[in-house]
Amino acid sequence: MAQHGGFWFGADVDILFAGWPSGHGHFHFYMALVLVFMLSMCAQMYAMTPMTSPKMVPKSLIQHAALHCFRTFINFLVLLCVITFNLGVLITVLLGHVGGYVALTMYIHYHFPAPVADAPDNDEKA
C-alpha cells in the first residue's frame, strides 16, 4: 500500500488491521466502512451517556473502571480509523457520530418526554 501525504479517496486502504480490507475487494472495503460507522455511532452514544460517580465499594469501582476502559477503547478504535487519511473513512466516521447523536436524542425524547408544566387557572384570584 502506498503512503499518502494528505487526505485521499480510494478503496485500497488498511483500516484497523494490516492487510484488511485492502487487497480483498470492494465488498470488504464497504463492510469495513459499516464497521467504522457502527464504531463511531457507539462512541458518540457512549459520549452522550453520563458517567455517574461510583460509590466507594470495590465492586462499583471495578464496574466504573471497566466501563471507562470500554469507552476509551471504542474512542481509540475510531481514532485509528481516522488516521488512515481516507476521505471515505473520515466521512463515514462523521456520519456515524451524527447518526449516534440523532438516534440517542430521538430515543431520549421518545421514551423520556420532558414534563409539561400546567397552565395556571385565570379564574382563581391570588
PDB file of C-alpha atoms in Angstrom:
ATOM      1  CA  MET A   1       0.000   0.000   0.000  1.00  0.00           C
ATOM      2  CA  ALA A   2       1.326   3.422  -0.950  1.00  0.00           C
ATOM      3  CA  GLN A   3       1.726   6.127   1.660  1.00  0.00           C
ATOM      4  CA  HIS A   4      -0.276   9.283   1.005  1.00  0.00           C
ATOM      5  CA  GLY A   5       0.679  12.743   2.177  1.00  0.00           C
ATOM      6  CA  GLY A   6      -2.859  14.003   2.732  1.00  0.00           C
ATOM      7  CA  PHE A   7      -6.482  13.007   2.539  1.00  0.00           C
ATOM      8  CA  TRP A   8      -7.384  10.821  -0.433  1.00  0.00           C
ATOM      9  CA  PHE A   9     -10.213   8.690  -1.830  1.00  0.00           C
ATOM     10  CA  GLY A  10      -9.765   5.025  -2.658  1.00  0.00           C
ATOM     11  CA  ALA A  11     -10.668   1.502  -1.646  1.00  0.00           C
ATOM     12  CA  ASP A  12      -7.055   0.324  -1.221  1.00  0.00           C
ATOM     13  CA  VAL A  13      -6.707   1.219   2.451  1.00  0.00           C
ATOM     14  CA  ASP A  14      -5.845  -0.627   5.658  1.00  0.00           C
ATOM     15  CA  ILE A  15      -8.387   0.009   8.409  1.00  0.00           C
ATOM     16  CA  LEU A  16      -7.571  -1.148  11.959  1.00  0.00           C
ATOM     17  CA  PHE A  17      -5.516  -4.193  10.863  1.00  0.00           C
ATOM     18  CA  ALA A  18      -2.601  -4.537   8.457  1.00  0.00           C
ATOM     19  CA  GLY A  19      -3.803  -6.013   5.181  1.00  0.00           C
ATOM     20  CA  TRP A  20      -7.525  -5.581   5.857  1.00  0.00           C
ATOM     21  CA  PRO A  21      -9.565  -4.720   3.817  1.00  0.00           C
ATOM     22  CA  SER A  22      -7.011  -3.715   1.158  1.00  0.00           C
ATOM     23  CA  GLY A  23      -6.473  -6.423  -1.409  1.00  0.00           C
ATOM     24  CA  HIS A  24      -9.737  -8.209  -0.591  1.00  0.00           C
ATOM     25  CA  GLY A  25     -12.043  -6.336  -2.969  1.00  0.00           C
ATOM     26  CA  HIS A  26     -14.677  -3.683  -2.686  1.00  0.00           C
ATOM     27  CA  PHE A  27     -17.114  -5.791  -0.641  1.00  0.00           C
ATOM     28  CA  HIS A  28     -14.637  -5.990   2.249  1.00  0.00           C
ATOM     29  CA  PHE A  29     -14.000  -2.246   1.965  1.00  0.00           C
ATOM     30  CA  TYR A  30     -17.709  -1.457   2.255  1.00  0.00           C
ATOM     31  CA  MET A  31     -18.105  -3.873   5.153  1.00  0.00           C
ATOM     32  CA  ALA A  32     -15.180  -2.135   6.863  1.00  0.00           C
ATOM     33  CA  LEU A  33     -16.980   1.178   6.352  1.00  0.00           C
ATOM     34  CA  VAL A  34     -20.086  -0.302   8.002  1.00  0.00           C
ATOM     35  CA  LEU A  35     -17.909  -1.393  10.939  1.00  0.00           C
ATOM     36  CA  VAL A  36     -16.394   2.100  11.175  1.00  0.00           C
ATOM     37  CA  PHE A  37     -19.891   3.636  11.054  1.00  0.00           C
ATOM     38  CA  MET A  38     -21.091   1.404  13.899  1.00  0.00           C
ATOM     39  CA  LEU A  39     -17.963   2.089  15.980  1.00  0.00           C
ATOM     40  CA  SER A  40     -18.313   5.848  15.644  1.00  0.00           C
ATOM     41  CA  MET A  41     -22.049   5.630  16.356  1.00  0.00           C
ATOM     42  CA  CYS A  42     -21.333   3.701  19.564  1.00  0.00           C
ATOM     43  CA  ALA A  43     -18.585   6.150  20.504  1.00  0.00           C
ATOM     44  CA  GLN A  44     -20.989   9.077  20.184  1.00  0.00           C
ATOM     45  CA  MET A  45     -23.713   7.308  22.157  1.00  0.00           C
ATOM     46  CA  TYR A  46     -21.284   6.424  24.944  1.00  0.00           C
ATOM     47  CA  ALA A  47     -20.012  10.008  24.973  1.00  0.00           C
ATOM     48  CA  MET A  48     -23.555  11.315  25.494  1.00  0.00           C
ATOM     49  CA  THR A  49     -24.410   8.987  28.379  1.00  0.00           C
ATOM     50  CA  PRO A  50     -23.443  10.334  31.791  1.00  0.00           C
ATOM     51  CA  MET A  51     -20.801   8.604  33.855  1.00  0.00           C
ATOM     52  CA  THR A  52     -22.092   8.569  37.394  1.00  0.00           C
ATOM     53  CA  SER A  53     -19.615   8.829  40.203  1.00  0.00           C
ATOM     54  CA  PRO A  54     -19.048   5.399  41.722  1.00  0.00           C
ATOM     55  CA  LYS A  55     -19.701   4.548  45.308  1.00  0.00           C
ATOM     56  CA  MET A  56     -16.630   3.707  47.314  1.00  0.00           C
ATOM     57  CA  VAL A  57     -17.351  -0.001  47.124  1.00  0.00           C
ATOM     58  CA  PRO A  58     -14.798  -2.179  45.298  1.00  0.00           C
ATOM     59  CA  LYS A  59     -17.415  -3.802  43.062  1.00  0.00           C
ATOM     60  CA  SER A  60     -18.780  -0.426  41.974  1.00  0.00           C
ATOM     61  CA  LEU A  61     -15.297   0.966  41.374  1.00  0.00           C
ATOM     62  CA  ILE A  62     -14.372  -2.029  39.204  1.00  0.00           C
ATOM     63  CA  GLN A  63     -17.563  -1.676  37.148  1.00  0.00           C
ATOM     64  CA  HIS A  64     -16.937   2.041  36.724  1.00  0.00           C
ATOM     65  CA  ALA A  65     -13.342   1.448  35.655  1.00  0.00           C
ATOM     66  CA  ALA A  66     -14.404  -1.289  33.204  1.00  0.00           C
ATOM     67  CA  LEU A  67     -16.990   0.991  31.589  1.00  0.00           C
ATOM     68  CA  HIS A  68     -14.434   3.785  31.314  1.00  0.00           C
ATOM     69  CA  CYS A  69     -11.924   1.354  29.770  1.00  0.00           C
ATOM     70  CA  PHE A  70     -14.523   0.215  27.206  1.00  0.00           C
ATOM     71  CA  ARG A  71     -15.396   3.808  26.277  1.00  0.00           C
ATOM     72  CA  THR A  72     -11.735   4.677  25.842  1.00  0.00           C
ATOM     73  CA  PHE A  73     -11.155   1.560  23.721  1.00  0.00           C
ATOM     74  CA  ILE A  74     -14.047   2.425  21.376  1.00  0.00           C
ATOM     75  CA  ASN A  75     -12.768   6.008  21.004  1.00  0.00           C
ATOM     76  CA  PHE A  76      -9.249   4.715  20.315  1.00  0.00           C
ATOM     77  CA  LEU A  77     -10.551   2.420  17.548  1.00  0.00           C
ATOM     78  CA  VAL A  78     -12.361   5.352  15.937  1.00  0.00           C
ATOM     79  CA  LEU A  79      -9.140   7.378  16.137  1.00  0.00           C
ATOM     80  CA  LEU A  80      -7.219   4.580  14.416  1.00  0.00           C
ATOM     81  CA  CYS A  81      -9.807   4.576  11.636  1.00  0.00           C
ATOM     82  CA  VAL A  82      -9.484   8.321  11.095  1.00  0.00           C
ATOM     83  CA  ILE A  83      -5.684   8.295  10.831  1.00  0.00           C
ATOM     84  CA  THR A  84      -5.893   6.284   7.612  1.00  0.00           C
ATOM     85  CA  PHE A  85      -6.384   9.728   5.972  1.00  0.00           C
ATOM     86  CA  ASN A  86      -9.004   8.228   3.648  1.00  0.00           C
ATOM     87  CA  LEU A  87     -11.833  10.665   2.960  1.00  0.00           C
ATOM     88  CA  GLY A  88     -14.361   7.839   2.664  1.00  0.00           C
ATOM     89  CA  VAL A  89     -13.455   6.629   6.159  1.00  0.00           C
ATOM     90  CA  LEU A  90     -13.483  10.185   7.544  1.00  0.00           C
ATOM     91  CA  ILE A  91     -16.938  10.880   6.092  1.00  0.00           C
ATOM     92  CA  THR A  92     -18.174   7.552   7.471  1.00  0.00           C
ATOM     93  CA  VAL A  93     -16.910   8.456  10.953  1.00  0.00           C
ATOM     94  CA  LEU A  94     -18.617  11.842  10.792  1.00  0.00           C
ATOM     95  CA  LEU A  95     -21.881  10.284   9.619  1.00  0.00           C
ATOM     96  CA  GLY A  96     -21.618   7.714  12.400  1.00  0.00           C
ATOM     97  CA  HIS A  97     -21.233  10.425  15.031  1.00  0.00           C
ATOM     98  CA  VAL A  98     -24.207  12.331  13.609  1.00  0.00           C
ATOM     99  CA  GLY A  99     -26.252   9.126  13.441  1.00  0.00           C
ATOM    100  CA  GLY A 100     -25.393   8.246  17.034  1.00  0.00           C
ATOM    101  CA  TYR A 101     -26.340  11.706  18.233  1.00  0.00           C
ATOM    102  CA  VAL A 102     -29.659  11.690  16.367  1.00  0.00           C
ATOM    103  CA  ALA A 103     -30.518   8.123  17.413  1.00  0.00           C
ATOM    104  CA  LEU A 104     -29.858   8.677  21.119  1.00  0.00           C
ATOM    105  CA  THR A 105     -31.536  12.091  21.143  1.00  0.00           C
ATOM    106  CA  MET A 106     -34.657  10.686  19.496  1.00  0.00           C
ATOM    107  CA  TYR A 107     -34.663   7.732  21.895  1.00  0.00           C
ATOM    108  CA  ILE A 108     -34.428  10.024  24.918  1.00  0.00           C
ATOM    109  CA  HIS A 109     -37.166  12.358  23.675  1.00  0.00           C
ATOM    110  CA  TYR A 110     -39.463   9.464  22.788  1.00  0.00           C
ATOM    111  CA  HIS A 111     -39.025   7.357  25.928  1.00  0.00           C
ATOM    112  CA  PHE A 112     -38.415  10.149  28.455  1.00  0.00           C
ATOM    113  CA  PRO A 113     -40.534  13.148  27.389  1.00  0.00           C
ATOM    114  CA  ALA A 114     -39.994  16.396  29.244  1.00  0.00           C
ATOM    115  CA  PRO A 115     -42.747  17.139  31.752  1.00  0.00           C
ATOM    116  CA  VAL A 116     -45.091  19.907  30.706  1.00  0.00           C
ATOM    117  CA  ALA A 117     -45.981  22.464  33.358  1.00  0.00           C
ATOM    118  CA  ASP A 118     -49.684  23.011  33.968  1.00  0.00           C
ATOM    119  CA  ALA A 119     -51.017  26.372  32.876  1.00  0.00           C
ATOM    120  CA  PRO A 120     -52.270  28.485  35.763  1.00  0.00           C
ATOM    121  CA  ASP A 121     -56.012  28.977  36.006  1.00  0.00           C
ATOM    122  CA  ASN A 122     -57.069  32.549  35.324  1.00  0.00           C
ATOM    123  CA  ASP A 123     -60.334  32.129  37.259  1.00  0.00           C
ATOM    124  CA  GLU A 124     -58.627  31.959  40.635  1.00  0.00           C
ATOM    125  CA  LYS A 125     -57.558  35.165  42.325  1.00  0.00           C
ATOM    126  CA  ALA A 126     -54.390  35.127  44.315  1.00  0.00           C
TER     127      ALA A 126
END
